[in-house]
JSON list of C-alpha atoms in Angstrom, two decimals:
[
{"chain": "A", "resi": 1, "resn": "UNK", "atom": "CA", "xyz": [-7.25, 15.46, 14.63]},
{"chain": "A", "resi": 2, "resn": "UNK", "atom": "CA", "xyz": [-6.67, 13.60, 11.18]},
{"chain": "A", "resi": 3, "resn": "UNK", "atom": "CA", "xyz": [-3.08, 13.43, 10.14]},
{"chain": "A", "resi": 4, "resn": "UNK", "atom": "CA", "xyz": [-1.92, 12.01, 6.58]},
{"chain": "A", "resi": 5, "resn": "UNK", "atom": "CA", "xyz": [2.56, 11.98, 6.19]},
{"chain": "A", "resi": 6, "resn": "UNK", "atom": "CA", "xyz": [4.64, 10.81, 4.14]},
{"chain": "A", "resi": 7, "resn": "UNK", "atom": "CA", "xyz": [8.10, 9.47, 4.79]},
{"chain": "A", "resi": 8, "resn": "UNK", "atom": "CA", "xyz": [9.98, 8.64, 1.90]},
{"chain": "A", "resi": 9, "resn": "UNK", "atom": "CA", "xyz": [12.53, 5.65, 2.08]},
{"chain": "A", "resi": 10, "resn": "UNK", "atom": "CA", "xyz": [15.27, 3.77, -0.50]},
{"chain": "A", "resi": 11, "resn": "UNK", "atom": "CA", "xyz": [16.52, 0.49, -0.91]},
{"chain": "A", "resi": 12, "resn": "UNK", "atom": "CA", "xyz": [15.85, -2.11, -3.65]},
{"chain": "A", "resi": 13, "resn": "UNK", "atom": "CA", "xyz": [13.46, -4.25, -5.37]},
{"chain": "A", "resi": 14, "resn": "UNK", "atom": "CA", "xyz": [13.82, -7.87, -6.64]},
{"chain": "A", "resi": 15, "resn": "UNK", "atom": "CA", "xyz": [11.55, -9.87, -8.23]},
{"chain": "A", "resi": 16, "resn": "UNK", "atom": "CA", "xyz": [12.45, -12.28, -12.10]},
{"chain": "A", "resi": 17, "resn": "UNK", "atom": "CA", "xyz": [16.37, -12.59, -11.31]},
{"chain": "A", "resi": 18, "resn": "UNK", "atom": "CA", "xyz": [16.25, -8.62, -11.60]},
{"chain": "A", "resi": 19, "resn": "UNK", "atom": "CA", "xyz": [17.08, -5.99, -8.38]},
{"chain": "A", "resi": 20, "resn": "UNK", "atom": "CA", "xyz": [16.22, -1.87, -8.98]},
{"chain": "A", "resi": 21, "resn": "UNK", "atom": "CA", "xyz": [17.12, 0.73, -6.54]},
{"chain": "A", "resi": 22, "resn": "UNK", "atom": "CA", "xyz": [14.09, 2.13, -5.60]},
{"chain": "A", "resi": 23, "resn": "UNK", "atom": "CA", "xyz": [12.24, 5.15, -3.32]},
{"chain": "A", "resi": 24, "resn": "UNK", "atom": "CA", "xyz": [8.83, 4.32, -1.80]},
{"chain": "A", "resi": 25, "resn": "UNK", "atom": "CA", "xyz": [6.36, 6.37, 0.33]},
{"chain": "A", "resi": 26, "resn": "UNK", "atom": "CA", "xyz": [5.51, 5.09, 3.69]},
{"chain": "A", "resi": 27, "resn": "UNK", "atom": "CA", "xyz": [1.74, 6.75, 4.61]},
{"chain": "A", "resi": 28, "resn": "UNK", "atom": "CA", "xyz": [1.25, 7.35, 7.73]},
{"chain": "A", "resi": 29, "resn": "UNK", "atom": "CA", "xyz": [-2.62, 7.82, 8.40]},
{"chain": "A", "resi": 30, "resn": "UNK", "atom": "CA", "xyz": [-4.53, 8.62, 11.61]},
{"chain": "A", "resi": 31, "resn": "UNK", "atom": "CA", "xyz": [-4.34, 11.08, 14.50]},
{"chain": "A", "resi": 32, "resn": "UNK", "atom": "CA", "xyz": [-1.99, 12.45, 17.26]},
{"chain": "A", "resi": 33, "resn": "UNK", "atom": "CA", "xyz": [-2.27, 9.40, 19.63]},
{"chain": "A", "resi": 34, "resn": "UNK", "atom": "CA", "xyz": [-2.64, 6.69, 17.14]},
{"chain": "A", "resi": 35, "resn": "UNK", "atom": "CA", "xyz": [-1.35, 5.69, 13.72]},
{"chain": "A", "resi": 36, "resn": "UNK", "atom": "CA", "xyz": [-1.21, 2.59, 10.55]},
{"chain": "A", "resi": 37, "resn": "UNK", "atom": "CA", "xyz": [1.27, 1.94, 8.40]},
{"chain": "A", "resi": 38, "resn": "UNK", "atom": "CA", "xyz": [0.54, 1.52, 5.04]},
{"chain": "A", "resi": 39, "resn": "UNK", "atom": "CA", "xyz": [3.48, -0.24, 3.28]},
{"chain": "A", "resi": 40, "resn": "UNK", "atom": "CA", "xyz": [6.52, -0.56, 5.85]},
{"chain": "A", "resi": 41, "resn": "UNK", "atom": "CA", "xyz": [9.72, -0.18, 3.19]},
{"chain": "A", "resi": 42, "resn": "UNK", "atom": "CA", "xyz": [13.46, -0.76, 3.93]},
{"chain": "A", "resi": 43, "resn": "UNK", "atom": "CA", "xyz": [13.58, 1.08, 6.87]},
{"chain": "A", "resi": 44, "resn": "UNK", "atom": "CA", "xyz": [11.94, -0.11, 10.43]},
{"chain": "A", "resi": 45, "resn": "UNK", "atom": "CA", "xyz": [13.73, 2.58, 12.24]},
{"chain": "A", "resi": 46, "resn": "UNK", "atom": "CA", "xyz": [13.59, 5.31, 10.23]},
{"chain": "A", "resi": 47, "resn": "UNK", "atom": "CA", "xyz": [9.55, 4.64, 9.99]},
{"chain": "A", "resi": 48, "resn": "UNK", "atom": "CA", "xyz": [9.19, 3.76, 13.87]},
{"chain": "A", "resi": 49, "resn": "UNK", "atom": "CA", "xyz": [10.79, 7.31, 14.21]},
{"chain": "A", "resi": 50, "resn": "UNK", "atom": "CA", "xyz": [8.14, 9.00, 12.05]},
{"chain": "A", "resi": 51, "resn": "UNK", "atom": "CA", "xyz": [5.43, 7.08, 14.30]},
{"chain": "A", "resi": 52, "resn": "UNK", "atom": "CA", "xyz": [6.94, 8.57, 17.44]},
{"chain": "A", "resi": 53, "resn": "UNK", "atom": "CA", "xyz": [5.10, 8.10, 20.76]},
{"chain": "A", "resi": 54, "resn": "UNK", "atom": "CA", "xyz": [1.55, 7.39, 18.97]},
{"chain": "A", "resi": 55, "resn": "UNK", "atom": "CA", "xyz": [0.51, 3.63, 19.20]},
{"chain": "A", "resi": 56, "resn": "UNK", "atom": "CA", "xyz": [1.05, 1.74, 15.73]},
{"chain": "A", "resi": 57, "resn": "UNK", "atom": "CA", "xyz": [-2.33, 0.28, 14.85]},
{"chain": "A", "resi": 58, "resn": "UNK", "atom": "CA", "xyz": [-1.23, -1.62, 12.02]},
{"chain": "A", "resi": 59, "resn": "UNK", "atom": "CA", "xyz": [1.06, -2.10, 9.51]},
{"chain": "A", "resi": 60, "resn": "UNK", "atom": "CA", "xyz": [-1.17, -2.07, 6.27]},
{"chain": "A", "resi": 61, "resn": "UNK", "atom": "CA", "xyz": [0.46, -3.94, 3.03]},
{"chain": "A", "resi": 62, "resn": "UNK", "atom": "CA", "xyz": [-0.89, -2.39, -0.16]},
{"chain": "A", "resi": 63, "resn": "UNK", "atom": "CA", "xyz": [1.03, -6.03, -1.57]},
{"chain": "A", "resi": 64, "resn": "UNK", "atom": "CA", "xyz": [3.64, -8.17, -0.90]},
{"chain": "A", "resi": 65, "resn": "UNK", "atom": "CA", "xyz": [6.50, -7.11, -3.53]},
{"chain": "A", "resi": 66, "resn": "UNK", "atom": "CA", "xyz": [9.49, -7.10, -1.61]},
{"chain": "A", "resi": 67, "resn": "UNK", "atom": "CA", "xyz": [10.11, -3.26, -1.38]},
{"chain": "A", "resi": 68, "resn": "UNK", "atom": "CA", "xyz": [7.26, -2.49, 0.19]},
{"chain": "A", "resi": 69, "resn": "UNK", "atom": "CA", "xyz": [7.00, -5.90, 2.89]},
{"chain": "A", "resi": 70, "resn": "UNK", "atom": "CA", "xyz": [10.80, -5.79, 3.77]},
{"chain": "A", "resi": 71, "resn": "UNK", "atom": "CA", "xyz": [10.49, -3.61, 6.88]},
{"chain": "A", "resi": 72, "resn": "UNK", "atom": "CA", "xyz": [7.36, -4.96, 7.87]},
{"chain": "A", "resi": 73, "resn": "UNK", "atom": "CA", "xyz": [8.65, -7.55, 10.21]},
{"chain": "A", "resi": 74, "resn": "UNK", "atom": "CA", "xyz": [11.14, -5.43, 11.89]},
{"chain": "A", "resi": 75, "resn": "UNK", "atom": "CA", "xyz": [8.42, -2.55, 12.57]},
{"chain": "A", "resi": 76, "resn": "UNK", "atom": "CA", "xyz": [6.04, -5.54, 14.09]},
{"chain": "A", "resi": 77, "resn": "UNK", "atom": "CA", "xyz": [8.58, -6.80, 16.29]},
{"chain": "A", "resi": 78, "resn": "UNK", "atom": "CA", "xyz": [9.56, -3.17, 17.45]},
{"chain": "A", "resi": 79, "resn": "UNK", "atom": "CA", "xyz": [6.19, -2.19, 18.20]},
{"chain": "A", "resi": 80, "resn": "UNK", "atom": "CA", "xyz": [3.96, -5.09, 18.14]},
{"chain": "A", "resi": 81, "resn": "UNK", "atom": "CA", "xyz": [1.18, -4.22, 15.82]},
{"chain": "A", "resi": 82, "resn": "UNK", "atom": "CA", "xyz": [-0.18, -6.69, 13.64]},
{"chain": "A", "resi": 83, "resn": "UNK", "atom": "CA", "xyz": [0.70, -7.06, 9.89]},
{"chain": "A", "resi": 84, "resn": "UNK", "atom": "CA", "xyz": [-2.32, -7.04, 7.35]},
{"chain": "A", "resi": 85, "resn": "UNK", "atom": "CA", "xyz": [-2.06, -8.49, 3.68]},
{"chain": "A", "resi": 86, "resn": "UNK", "atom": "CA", "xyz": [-4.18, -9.97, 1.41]},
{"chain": "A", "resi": 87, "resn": "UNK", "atom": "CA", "xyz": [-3.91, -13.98, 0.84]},
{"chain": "A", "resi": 88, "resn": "UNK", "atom": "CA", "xyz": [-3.80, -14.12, -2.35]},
{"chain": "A", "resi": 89, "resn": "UNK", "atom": "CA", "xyz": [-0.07, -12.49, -2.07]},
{"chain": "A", "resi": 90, "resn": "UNK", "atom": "CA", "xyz": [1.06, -14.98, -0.03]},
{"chain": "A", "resi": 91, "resn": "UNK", "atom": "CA", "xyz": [3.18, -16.73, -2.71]},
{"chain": "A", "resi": 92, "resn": "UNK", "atom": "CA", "xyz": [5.21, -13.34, -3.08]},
{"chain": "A", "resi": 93, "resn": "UNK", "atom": "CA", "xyz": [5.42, -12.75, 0.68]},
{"chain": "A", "resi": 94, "resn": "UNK", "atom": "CA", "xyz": [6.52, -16.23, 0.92]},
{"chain": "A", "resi": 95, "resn": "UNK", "atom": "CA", "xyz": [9.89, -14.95, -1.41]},
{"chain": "A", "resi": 96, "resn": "UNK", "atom": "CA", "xyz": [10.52, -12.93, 1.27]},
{"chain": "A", "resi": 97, "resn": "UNK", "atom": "CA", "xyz": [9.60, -14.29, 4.71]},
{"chain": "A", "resi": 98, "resn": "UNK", "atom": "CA", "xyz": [8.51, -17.75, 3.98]},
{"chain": "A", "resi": 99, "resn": "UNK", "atom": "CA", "xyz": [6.44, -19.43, 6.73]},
{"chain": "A", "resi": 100, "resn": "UNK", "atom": "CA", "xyz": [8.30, -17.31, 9.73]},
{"chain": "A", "resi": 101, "resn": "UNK", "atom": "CA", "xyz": [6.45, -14.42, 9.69]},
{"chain": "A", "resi": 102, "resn": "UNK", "atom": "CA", "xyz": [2.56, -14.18, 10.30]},
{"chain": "A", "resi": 103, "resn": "UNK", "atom": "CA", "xyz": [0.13, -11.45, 8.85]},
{"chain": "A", "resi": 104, "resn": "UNK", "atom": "CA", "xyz": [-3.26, -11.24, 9.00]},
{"chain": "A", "resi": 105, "resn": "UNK", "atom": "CA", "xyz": [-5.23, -11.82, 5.90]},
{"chain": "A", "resi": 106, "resn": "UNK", "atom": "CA", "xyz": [-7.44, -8.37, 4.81]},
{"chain": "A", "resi": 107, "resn": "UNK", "atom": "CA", "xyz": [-10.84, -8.60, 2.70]},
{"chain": "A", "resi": 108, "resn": "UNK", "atom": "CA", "xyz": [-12.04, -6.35, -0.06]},
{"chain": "A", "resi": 109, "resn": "UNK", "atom": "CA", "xyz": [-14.80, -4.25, 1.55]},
{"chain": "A", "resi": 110, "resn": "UNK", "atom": "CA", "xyz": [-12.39, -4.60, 5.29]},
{"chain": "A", "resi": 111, "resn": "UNK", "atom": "CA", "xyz": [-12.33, -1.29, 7.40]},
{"chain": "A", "resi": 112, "resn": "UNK", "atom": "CA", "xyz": [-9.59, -0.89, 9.05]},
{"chain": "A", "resi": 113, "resn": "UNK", "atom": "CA", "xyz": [-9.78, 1.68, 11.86]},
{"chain": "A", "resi": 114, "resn": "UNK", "atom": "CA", "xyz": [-6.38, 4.26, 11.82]},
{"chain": "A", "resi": 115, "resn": "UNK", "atom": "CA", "xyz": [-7.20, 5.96, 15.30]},
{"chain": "A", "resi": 116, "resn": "UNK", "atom": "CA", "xyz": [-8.39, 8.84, 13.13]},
{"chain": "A", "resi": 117, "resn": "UNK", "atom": "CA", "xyz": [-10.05, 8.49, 9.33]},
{"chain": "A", "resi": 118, "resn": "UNK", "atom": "CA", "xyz": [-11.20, 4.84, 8.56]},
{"chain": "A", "resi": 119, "resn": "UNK", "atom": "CA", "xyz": [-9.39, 3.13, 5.45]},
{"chain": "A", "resi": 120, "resn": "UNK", "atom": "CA", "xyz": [-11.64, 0.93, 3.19]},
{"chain": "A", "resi": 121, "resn": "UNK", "atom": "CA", "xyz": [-9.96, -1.90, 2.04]},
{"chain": "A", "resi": 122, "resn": "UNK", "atom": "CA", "xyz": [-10.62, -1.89, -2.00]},
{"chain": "A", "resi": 123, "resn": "UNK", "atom": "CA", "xyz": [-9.26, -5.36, -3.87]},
{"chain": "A", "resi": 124, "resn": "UNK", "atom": "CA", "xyz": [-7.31, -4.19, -7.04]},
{"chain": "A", "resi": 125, "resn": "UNK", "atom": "CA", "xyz": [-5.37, -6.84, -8.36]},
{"chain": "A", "resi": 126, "resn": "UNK", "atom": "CA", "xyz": [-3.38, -6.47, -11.59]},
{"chain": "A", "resi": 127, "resn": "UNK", "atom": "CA", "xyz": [0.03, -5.47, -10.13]},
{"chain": "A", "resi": 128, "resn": "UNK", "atom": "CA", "xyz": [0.12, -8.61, -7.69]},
{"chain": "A", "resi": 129, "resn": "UNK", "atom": "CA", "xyz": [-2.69, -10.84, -7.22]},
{"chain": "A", "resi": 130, "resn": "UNK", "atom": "CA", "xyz": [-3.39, -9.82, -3.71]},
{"chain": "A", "resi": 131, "resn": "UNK", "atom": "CA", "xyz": [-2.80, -5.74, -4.46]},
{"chain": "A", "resi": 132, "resn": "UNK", "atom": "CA", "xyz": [-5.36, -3.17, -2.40]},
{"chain": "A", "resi": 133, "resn": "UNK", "atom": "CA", "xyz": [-6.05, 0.15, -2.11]},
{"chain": "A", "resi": 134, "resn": "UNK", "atom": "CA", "xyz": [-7.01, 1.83, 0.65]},
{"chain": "A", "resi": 135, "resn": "UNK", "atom": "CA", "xyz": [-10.19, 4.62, 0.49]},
{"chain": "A", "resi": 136, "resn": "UNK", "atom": "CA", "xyz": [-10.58, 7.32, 3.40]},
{"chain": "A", "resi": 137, "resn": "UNK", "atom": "CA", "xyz": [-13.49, 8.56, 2.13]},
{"chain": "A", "resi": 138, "resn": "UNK", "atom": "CA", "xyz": [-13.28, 11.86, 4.91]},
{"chain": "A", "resi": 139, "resn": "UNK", "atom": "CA", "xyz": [-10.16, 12.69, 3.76]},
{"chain": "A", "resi": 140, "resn": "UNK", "atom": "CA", "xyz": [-11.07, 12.44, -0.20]},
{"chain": "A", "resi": 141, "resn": "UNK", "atom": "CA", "xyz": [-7.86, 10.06, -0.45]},
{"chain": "A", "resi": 142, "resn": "UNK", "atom": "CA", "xyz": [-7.01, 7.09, -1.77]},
{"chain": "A", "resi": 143, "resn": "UNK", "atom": "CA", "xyz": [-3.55, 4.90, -0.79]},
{"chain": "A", "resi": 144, "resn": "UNK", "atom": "CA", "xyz": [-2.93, 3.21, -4.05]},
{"chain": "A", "resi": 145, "resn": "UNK", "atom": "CA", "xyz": [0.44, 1.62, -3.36]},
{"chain": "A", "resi": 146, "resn": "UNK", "atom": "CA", "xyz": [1.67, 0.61, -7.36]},
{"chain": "A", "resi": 147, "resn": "UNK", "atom": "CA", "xyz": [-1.87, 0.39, -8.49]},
{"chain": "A", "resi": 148, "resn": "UNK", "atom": "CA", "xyz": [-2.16, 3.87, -9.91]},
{"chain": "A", "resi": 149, "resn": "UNK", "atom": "CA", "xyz": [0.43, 6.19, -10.28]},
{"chain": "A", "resi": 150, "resn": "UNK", "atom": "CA", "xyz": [0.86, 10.00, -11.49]},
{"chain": "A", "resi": 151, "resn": "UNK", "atom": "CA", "xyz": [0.71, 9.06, -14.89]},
{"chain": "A", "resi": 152, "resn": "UNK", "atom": "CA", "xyz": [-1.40, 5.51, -15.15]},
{"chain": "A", "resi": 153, "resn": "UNK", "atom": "CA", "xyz": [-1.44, 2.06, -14.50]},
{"chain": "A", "resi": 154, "resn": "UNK", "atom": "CA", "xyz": [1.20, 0.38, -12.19]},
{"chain": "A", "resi": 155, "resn": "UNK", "atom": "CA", "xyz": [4.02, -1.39, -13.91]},
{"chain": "A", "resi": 156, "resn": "UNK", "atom": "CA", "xyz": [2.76, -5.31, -15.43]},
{"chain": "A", "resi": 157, "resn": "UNK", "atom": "CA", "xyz": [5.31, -6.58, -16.68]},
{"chain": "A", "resi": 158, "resn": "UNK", "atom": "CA", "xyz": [6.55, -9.24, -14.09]},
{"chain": "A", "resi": 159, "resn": "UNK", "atom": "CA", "xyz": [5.42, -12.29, -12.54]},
{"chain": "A", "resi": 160, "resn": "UNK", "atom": "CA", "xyz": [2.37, -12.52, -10.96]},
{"chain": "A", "resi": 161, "resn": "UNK", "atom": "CA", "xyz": [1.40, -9.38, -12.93]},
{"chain": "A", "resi": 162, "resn": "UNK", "atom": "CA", "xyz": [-1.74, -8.68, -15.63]},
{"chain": "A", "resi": 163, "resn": "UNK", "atom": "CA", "xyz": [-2.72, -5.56, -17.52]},
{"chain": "A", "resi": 164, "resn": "UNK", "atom": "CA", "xyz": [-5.76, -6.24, -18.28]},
{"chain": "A", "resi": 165, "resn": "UNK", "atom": "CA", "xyz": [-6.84, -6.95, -14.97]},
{"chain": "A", "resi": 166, "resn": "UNK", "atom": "CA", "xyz": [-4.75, -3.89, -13.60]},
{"chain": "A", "resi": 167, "resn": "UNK", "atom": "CA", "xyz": [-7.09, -1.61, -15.68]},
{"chain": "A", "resi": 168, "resn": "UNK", "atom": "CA", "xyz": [-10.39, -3.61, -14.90]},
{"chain": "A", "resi": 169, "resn": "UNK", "atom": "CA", "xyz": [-9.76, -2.95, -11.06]},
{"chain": "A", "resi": 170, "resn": "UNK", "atom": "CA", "xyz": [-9.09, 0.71, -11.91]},
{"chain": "A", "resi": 171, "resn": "UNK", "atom": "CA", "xyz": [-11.94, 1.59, -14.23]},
{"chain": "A", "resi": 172, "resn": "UNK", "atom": "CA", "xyz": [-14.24, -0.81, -11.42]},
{"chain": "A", "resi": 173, "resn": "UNK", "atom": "CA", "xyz": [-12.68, 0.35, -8.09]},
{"chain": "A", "resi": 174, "resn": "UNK", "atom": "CA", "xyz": [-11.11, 3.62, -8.74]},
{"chain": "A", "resi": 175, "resn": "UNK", "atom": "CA", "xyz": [-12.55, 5.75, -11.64]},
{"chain": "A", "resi": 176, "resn": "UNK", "atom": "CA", "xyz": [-15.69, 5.25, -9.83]},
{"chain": "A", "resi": 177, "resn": "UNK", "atom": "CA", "xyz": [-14.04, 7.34, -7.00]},
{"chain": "A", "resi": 178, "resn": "UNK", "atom": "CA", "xyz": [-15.16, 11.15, -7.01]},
{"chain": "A", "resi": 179, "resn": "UNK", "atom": "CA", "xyz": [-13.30, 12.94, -9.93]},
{"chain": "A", "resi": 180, "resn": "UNK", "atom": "CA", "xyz": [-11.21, 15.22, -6.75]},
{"chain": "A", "resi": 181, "resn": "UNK", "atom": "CA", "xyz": [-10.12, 12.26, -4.92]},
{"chain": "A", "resi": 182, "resn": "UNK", "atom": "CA", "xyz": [-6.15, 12.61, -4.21]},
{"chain": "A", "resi": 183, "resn": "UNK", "atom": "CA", "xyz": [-4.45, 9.16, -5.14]},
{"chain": "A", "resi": 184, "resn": "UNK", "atom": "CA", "xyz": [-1.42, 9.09, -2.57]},
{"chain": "A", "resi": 185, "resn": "UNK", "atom": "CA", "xyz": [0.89, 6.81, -4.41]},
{"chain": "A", "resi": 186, "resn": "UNK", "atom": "CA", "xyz": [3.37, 3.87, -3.41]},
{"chain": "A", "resi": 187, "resn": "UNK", "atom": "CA", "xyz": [6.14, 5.32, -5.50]},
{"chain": "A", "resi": 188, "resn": "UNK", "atom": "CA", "xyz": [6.72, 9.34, -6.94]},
{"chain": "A", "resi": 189, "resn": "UNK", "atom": "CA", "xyz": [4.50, 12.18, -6.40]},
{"chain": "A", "resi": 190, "resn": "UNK", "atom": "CA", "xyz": [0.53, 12.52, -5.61]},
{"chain": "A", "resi": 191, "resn": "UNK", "atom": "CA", "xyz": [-2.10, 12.92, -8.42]},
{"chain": "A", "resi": 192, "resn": "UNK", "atom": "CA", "xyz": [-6.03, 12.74, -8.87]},
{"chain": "A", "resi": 193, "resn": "UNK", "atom": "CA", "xyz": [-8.35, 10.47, -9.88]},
{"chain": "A", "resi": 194, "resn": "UNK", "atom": "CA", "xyz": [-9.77, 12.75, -12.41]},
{"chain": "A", "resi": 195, "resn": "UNK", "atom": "CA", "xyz": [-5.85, 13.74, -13.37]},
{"chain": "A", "resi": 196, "resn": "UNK", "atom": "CA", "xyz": [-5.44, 9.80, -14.65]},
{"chain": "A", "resi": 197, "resn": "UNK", "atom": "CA", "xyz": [-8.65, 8.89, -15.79]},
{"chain": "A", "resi": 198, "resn": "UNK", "atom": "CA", "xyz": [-7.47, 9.34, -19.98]},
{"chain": "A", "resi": 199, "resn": "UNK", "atom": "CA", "xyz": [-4.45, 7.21, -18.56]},
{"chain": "A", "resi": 200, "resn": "UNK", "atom": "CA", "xyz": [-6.02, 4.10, -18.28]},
{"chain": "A", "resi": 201, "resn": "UNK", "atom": "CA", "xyz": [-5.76, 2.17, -20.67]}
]
């Protein structure tokens, strides 16, 4: 059987000389005796919890800003599943691991299987260079970390950030996603991708 949670976590977020309090979602995606990780945040025990007895697949980085990479390591080393990014992050998750901790590199157009729905690995940089979503096209989800929120675009205005390419992956990647598609979100509550469509822009 599919299952889709969310466990919510807090910590903080740095990035410019700048550090925010912050909550972020932790998806949990795939069936009763397996499960990925998509974005491991601030808390490796709390999330190793909500995995329970299944096996931990992967641990799926939407991107490497520090708030949703920090737990990442820990939940590896607890468990032993692998950590998948996208390269062209590698100079963010280099603020906050440098060379001691290895991931594997993911590629647009990647499946990655979950031990229950497949996740499509969808390029969308704009937030951070190396940002993805991921599509699970039985479900009629998409994981879109701080690429689209309830409400628009992710935020731009830091390093390593561009607007205009933030929109060109959504109107390319994600407005071409059916209208009823739910867009499970890195930060705040779930939307549609027919909900945000008039946001982008």
């Amino acid at each position: 059987m599919s299952t889709v949670s969310r466990l919510i976590t807090s910590g903080t977020f740095s990035l410019d000389g700048g550090t925010w309090e912050v909550d972020n979602n932790v998806w949990l995606v795939g069936s009763d005796e397996e499960v990925v990780v998509i974005d491991a945040a601030h808390d490796a025990a709390a999330i190793a919890e909500a995995v329970g007895p299944r096996r931990l697949r992967a641990i799926v980085c939407t991107h490497a800003h520090n708030d949703h990479i920090n737990a990442a390591a820990e939940l590896s080393e607890r468990t032993g599943a692998p950590i998948l990014l996208h390269p062209a992050d590698q100079v963010l998750w280099e603020m906050e691991y440098g060379d001691a901790v290895p991931y594997q590199p993911l590629e647009d157009g990647q499946v990655i299987e979950t031990g229950g729905p497949e996740l499509r690995v969808l390029h969308t940089p704009g937030h951070a260079p190396g940002a993805v979503c991921l599509y699970a096209p039985e479900l009629g989800v998409v994981f879109t970390g701080d690429t689209l929120f309830q409400g628009g675009p992710g935020a731009t205005g830091r390093s390593f950030s561009s607007h205009d390419t933030i929109v060109e992956s959504i109107r390319q990647r994600l407005l071409t996603l059916p209208e009823d598609t739910v867009v499970n979100t890195g930060h705040g509550e779930s939307t549609t991708i027919g909900a945000e469509a008039p946001n982008v822009k």
